[in-house]
Amino acid sequence: MARTLAKNNAHFRRALAKLPLGVSSNFRYWGDDKTLYVKTSLGPRLWDLDGNEYVDYRLGYGPVILGHRHPEVDAAARSGQDVGTVFAMSTEREVVVAELISEMVAAAELVRFSNSGTEAVMAALRIARGFTGRERYVIFEGSYHGLFDAVMWQANVEELENPDDEPELLAFGQGVPGFNKQLLHHLPYNDAGRLEDLLKRQHDTIAAVLIEPLLGSCCGIPSTPEFIQAVRELCTRYGVLMVVDEVKTGFRVARGGAQQHYGVKADICTVAKAMANGYPIAAVGGREDVMRMCRPGGVTHGGTYTAGGMPLAAAERCLRILRDTDALDRVHAYGRRMQEGMSRILDARGIAHSYAGHPSMNGLFFRSVPPKNYRDWKRSDYTFYDTLAQFLIENGVMCEPDSREPWFVSAAHDDAALATTLSAFEEGVDWTTKTLARDGHGVHAGQEA
Ligand SMILES: Cc1ncc(COP(=O)(O)O)c(C=O)c1O
């Protein structure tokens, strides 16, 4: 049965009168007749205003690691209200959650809470600058570190004549002051040689190398083990702080995040999304000597809502579940089974494909080798993915329409969700192949372009 969006569309028109684009984040606007509003959710599923049901692989861009409306986490959040919301004072539970984070993430010797990933990364950068007394910092092409001016830059690789030329830096939209570029070094990912050249020449001006261990907003492209180890080694050699941004990977890729997965220990790291199953809380953690910079006369850190009663209680429950149960193993096993199922369908049709990232947050590519970095992705043909994703969304599988976002898995994804997903996927692959052939787009040759 064809999906109807009459109620979603009517709501969009009403919302547009009060909210720019009818939404509260630019990324939630999918077009005047395609923007969806959630009515409710449960476990691996959500329903839009028209009652259309979807198996959800976006999970709010990753946080909902245990599934929507998890009864234990929600009950814990409600019990957080027994303490209250915020006090401009601390509560007992802060240390309990900080101890849990330290136990799970080795680098987080000391912890401070924030409300969002963006705030945690801002704090990490400020602490690194305070500790080193330096202002410059390094980020890598294809990274996403949140919506604050210092990191809202992308490399304009499309207009490079020679792939080794230095790309122009473009802001993510208007309103980002150009002077930020003066402090920023923007380097290709998975290229330790370029980082070494820079640090050799300029380490005494650089506070931090900020790295996402998997490019969570660029298809989950992973750091090679050699690259992330080299970043660690070069930061140590040149006295620059290694800041690992685990806002998406933390408590998801492994209990100790991507740092555990790779066997590296940051000087400072950030965690956020999976720590409270969607309640707004994040943390910055790091070496004791670095984190003790947060003091009067040192680095200023805080905020009215940090470590509020409900999110903190939700975080405690969610982290205990991730630490003590097989929830994360189930997330990983489901991700692997989904990849195997998709590969069976694609192999049977001779369609080249590969996966990047981790089974818990994986990028699907219609090429035999996944991209190694942002430049590689930018130059690849993602028409097949984009076309297939539209079909899947229209047929009950809420994957990311933008091929840069990985598919996120929760512990609530079960056999029924997998069956729905693979059946829609099979139909979608055939539909996409036919549609692209009809439109004159060579499917197989095109995908390998
Ligand atoms: C690696 C990384 N850092 C920071 C952020 C920003 O987090 P938030 O959206 O909670 O501000 C994100 C969000 O997707 C992220 O993936």
XYZ file of C-alpha atoms in Angstrom, residues 168-437:
270
model
C 39.813 25.819 0.037
C 38.019 25.754 3.395
C 34.307 26.461 3.256
C 32.148 27.223 6.281
C 29.096 25.047 6.970
C 26.729 27.821 5.904
C 26.533 31.503 6.713
C 27.279 33.257 9.972
C 30.555 31.472 10.727
C 33.274 34.121 11.099
C 36.187 33.612 8.721
C 38.821 34.386 11.359
C 38.335 30.890 12.814
C 40.255 29.550 9.836
C 43.381 31.277 11.089
C 43.628 28.893 14.032
C 42.574 25.751 12.245
C 44.644 23.154 10.405
C 42.432 20.937 8.293
C 44.191 17.771 7.146
C 43.224 14.689 5.121
C 42.122 11.719 7.237
C 44.217 8.567 7.356
C 47.352 10.434 6.271
C 49.855 10.376 9.123
C 52.588 11.850 6.915
C 50.693 15.131 6.552
C 50.137 15.344 10.310
C 53.792 14.623 11.001
C 54.923 17.363 8.581
C 52.670 19.874 10.312
C 53.570 18.944 13.884
C 57.290 18.904 13.078
C 57.082 22.519 11.906
C 54.425 24.038 14.148
C 53.824 21.889 17.220
C 54.659 24.703 19.595
C 51.591 26.621 18.405
C 49.161 23.685 18.376
C 47.086 22.729 21.430
C 45.211 19.700 20.129
C 44.645 17.199 17.388
C 40.910 16.541 17.359
C 40.045 13.202 15.814
C 36.930 11.134 15.259
C 38.024 7.474 15.350
C 35.332 6.657 12.782
C 34.008 9.492 10.632
C 30.523 9.212 12.056
C 29.056 11.796 9.696
C 31.029 10.610 6.673
C 29.795 7.052 6.188
C 31.550 5.722 9.280
C 34.881 5.693 7.415
C 37.224 4.263 10.021
C 40.662 5.393 10.959
C 43.140 2.726 9.985
C 44.767 1.218 13.085
C 48.109 2.573 11.842
C 46.732 6.099 11.481
C 45.173 6.397 14.920
C 48.271 4.869 16.523
C 50.411 7.350 14.588
C 48.241 10.243 15.803
C 48.795 9.038 19.372
C 52.511 8.667 18.891
C 52.949 12.034 17.123
C 50.900 13.881 19.755
C 53.062 12.373 22.492
C 56.285 13.113 20.623
C 55.378 16.755 19.956
C 53.587 17.547 23.228
C 50.223 18.170 21.564
C 47.044 16.840 23.204
C 45.164 14.074 21.415
C 41.441 14.745 21.718
C 39.341 11.768 20.618
C 35.766 12.738 19.828
C 33.673 9.708 20.753
C 30.313 11.498 20.709
C 29.004 8.863 18.298
C 31.330 5.915 18.913
C 31.405 6.056 22.724
C 29.711 3.080 24.447
C 28.634 1.882 20.983
C 31.633 0.495 19.109
C 32.750 -1.170 22.360
C 31.977 -0.652 26.045
C 35.115 1.497 26.172
C 34.327 3.099 22.809
C 36.576 3.233 19.789
C 39.584 3.832 22.014
C 39.161 0.344 23.436
C 38.534 -1.038 19.948
C 41.821 0.457 18.671
C 43.807 0.160 21.899
C 44.585 3.897 22.124
C 44.222 6.267 25.037
C 43.418 9.920 24.426
C 44.585 12.829 26.547
C 41.020 14.132 26.383
C 37.921 12.462 24.981
C 34.272 13.282 24.581
C 31.295 10.929 24.929
C 27.628 11.673 24.490
C 25.076 9.932 22.383
C 24.861 6.345 23.598
C 25.417 7.238 27.237
C 21.773 7.951 28.147
C 19.663 6.418 25.359
C 18.720 9.858 24.067
C 18.446 11.974 27.213
C 20.511 15.149 26.774
C 23.811 14.577 28.499
C 27.435 14.401 27.360
C 30.809 14.337 29.032
C 34.384 15.361 28.541
C 36.948 13.171 30.240
C 40.695 13.048 30.280
C 44.045 12.820 31.999
C 43.926 13.964 35.577
C 46.558 16.699 35.168
C 44.757 18.044 32.099
C 41.253 17.921 33.591
C 42.358 19.642 36.819
C 42.731 22.734 34.635
C 39.004 23.191 35.312
C 39.415 25.477 38.324
C 39.200 29.124 39.295
C 41.922 30.945 37.410
C 42.212 28.001 35.043
C 39.710 26.833 32.458
C 36.085 27.851 32.919
C 33.644 25.001 32.442
C 30.012 24.756 33.458
C 26.507 25.684 32.445
C 23.075 25.982 34.011
C 21.855 22.580 32.868
C 24.984 20.441 33.232
C 24.330 17.155 35.050
C 20.601 17.781 35.458
C 18.605 15.272 37.513
C 16.760 13.407 34.750
C 19.521 12.973 32.161
C 22.007 12.004 34.841
C 19.729 9.291 36.226
C 19.065 8.053 32.692
C 22.810 7.937 32.049
C 23.456 5.913 35.179
C 20.880 3.284 34.187
C 21.913 3.192 30.513
C 25.621 2.834 31.332
C 24.926 0.065 33.857
C 22.921 -1.828 31.218
C 25.704 -1.399 28.659
C 28.339 -2.436 31.186
C 26.551 -5.376 32.798
C 24.370 -7.004 30.138
C 24.808 -8.429 26.653
C 23.007 -5.407 25.100
C 26.053 -4.235 23.169
C 26.889 -7.755 21.981
C 23.358 -7.947 20.597
C 23.788 -4.597 18.841
C 26.971 -5.854 17.198
C 25.510 -9.264 16.291
C 22.458 -7.660 14.678
C 24.679 -5.293 12.684
C 26.689 -8.231 11.383
C 23.557 -10.233 10.516
C 22.122 -7.248 8.673
C 25.320 -6.870 6.651
C 25.334 -10.593 5.835
C 21.683 -10.428 4.761
C 22.258 -7.393 2.550
C 25.353 -8.966 1.027
C 23.416 -12.146 0.168
C 20.858 -10.031 -1.711
C 23.457 -7.902 -3.485
C 25.808 -10.813 -4.295
C 22.947 -12.754 -5.857
C 22.535 -9.822 -8.265
C 26.243 -9.247 -8.854
C 26.120 -5.762 -7.317
C 29.490 -4.602 -5.985
C 29.286 -3.264 -2.458
C 31.172 -2.861 0.793
C 30.684 -1.543 4.312
C 32.599 1.046 6.279
C 32.534 1.775 9.984
C 31.444 -0.797 12.497
C 28.430 -3.149 12.438
C 26.815 -0.973 15.134
C 27.079 2.123 12.882
C 27.870 1.094 9.369
C 28.061 2.863 6.038
C 26.885 0.946 2.962
C 28.664 1.561 -0.347
C 27.983 0.412 -3.819
C 31.662 -0.099 -4.623
C 33.836 -3.098 -3.886
C 36.161 -1.027 -1.706
C 34.810 1.548 0.766
C 36.230 5.094 0.696
C 39.325 5.728 2.820
C 38.687 9.383 3.425
C 36.398 12.289 2.683
C 37.986 13.051 -0.719
C 37.459 9.478 -1.780
C 33.798 9.546 -0.724
C 33.156 12.917 -2.329
C 34.385 11.635 -5.675
C 32.336 8.443 -5.593
C 28.943 7.945 -7.224
C 26.270 7.548 -4.585
C 23.220 7.636 -6.860
C 22.399 3.984 -6.156
C 22.419 4.550 -2.403
C 20.388 7.767 -2.618
C 17.741 6.160 -4.827
C 17.538 3.000 -2.724
C 17.313 4.994 0.520
C 14.241 6.863 -0.749
C 12.565 3.542 -1.573
C 13.418 2.106 1.845
C 12.024 5.099 3.712
C 8.836 4.936 1.686
C 8.608 1.233 2.506
C 9.109 1.157 6.240
C 12.877 1.222 6.720
C 14.038 4.499 8.202
C 17.609 4.611 6.994
C 19.554 7.777 6.480
C 18.667 9.468 3.187
C 22.109 11.066 3.122
C 24.773 8.451 2.349
C 27.172 10.140 4.762
C 25.277 9.046 7.871
C 25.782 5.461 8.935
C 22.979 3.055 9.815
C 22.681 2.837 13.597
C 21.585 -0.332 15.371
C 20.021 -0.644 18.822
C 19.746 -3.556 21.233
C 15.996 -3.602 20.516
C 16.473 -4.548 16.854
C 15.210 -8.120 16.661
C 14.439 -10.879 14.171
C 11.176 -9.260 13.118
C 12.944 -5.940 12.433
C 15.597 -7.756 10.413
C 13.021 -9.631 8.352
C 11.146 -6.389 7.539
C 14.420 -4.680 6.662
C 15.783 -7.377 4.381
C 12.522 -7.906 2.576
C 12.235 -4.145 1.826
C 15.928 -4.082 0.940
C 15.559 -6.878 -1.604
C 12.585 -5.215 -3.239
C 14.351 -1.847 -3.098
C 17.509 -3.111 -4.765
C 15.515 -4.471 -7.706
C 13.432 -1.319 -7.952
C 16.548 0.872 -7.838
C 18.314 -1.199 -10.481
C 15.312 -0.936 -12.781
C 14.761 2.768 -12.116
C 18.379 3.707 -12.746
C 18.564 1.555 -15.892
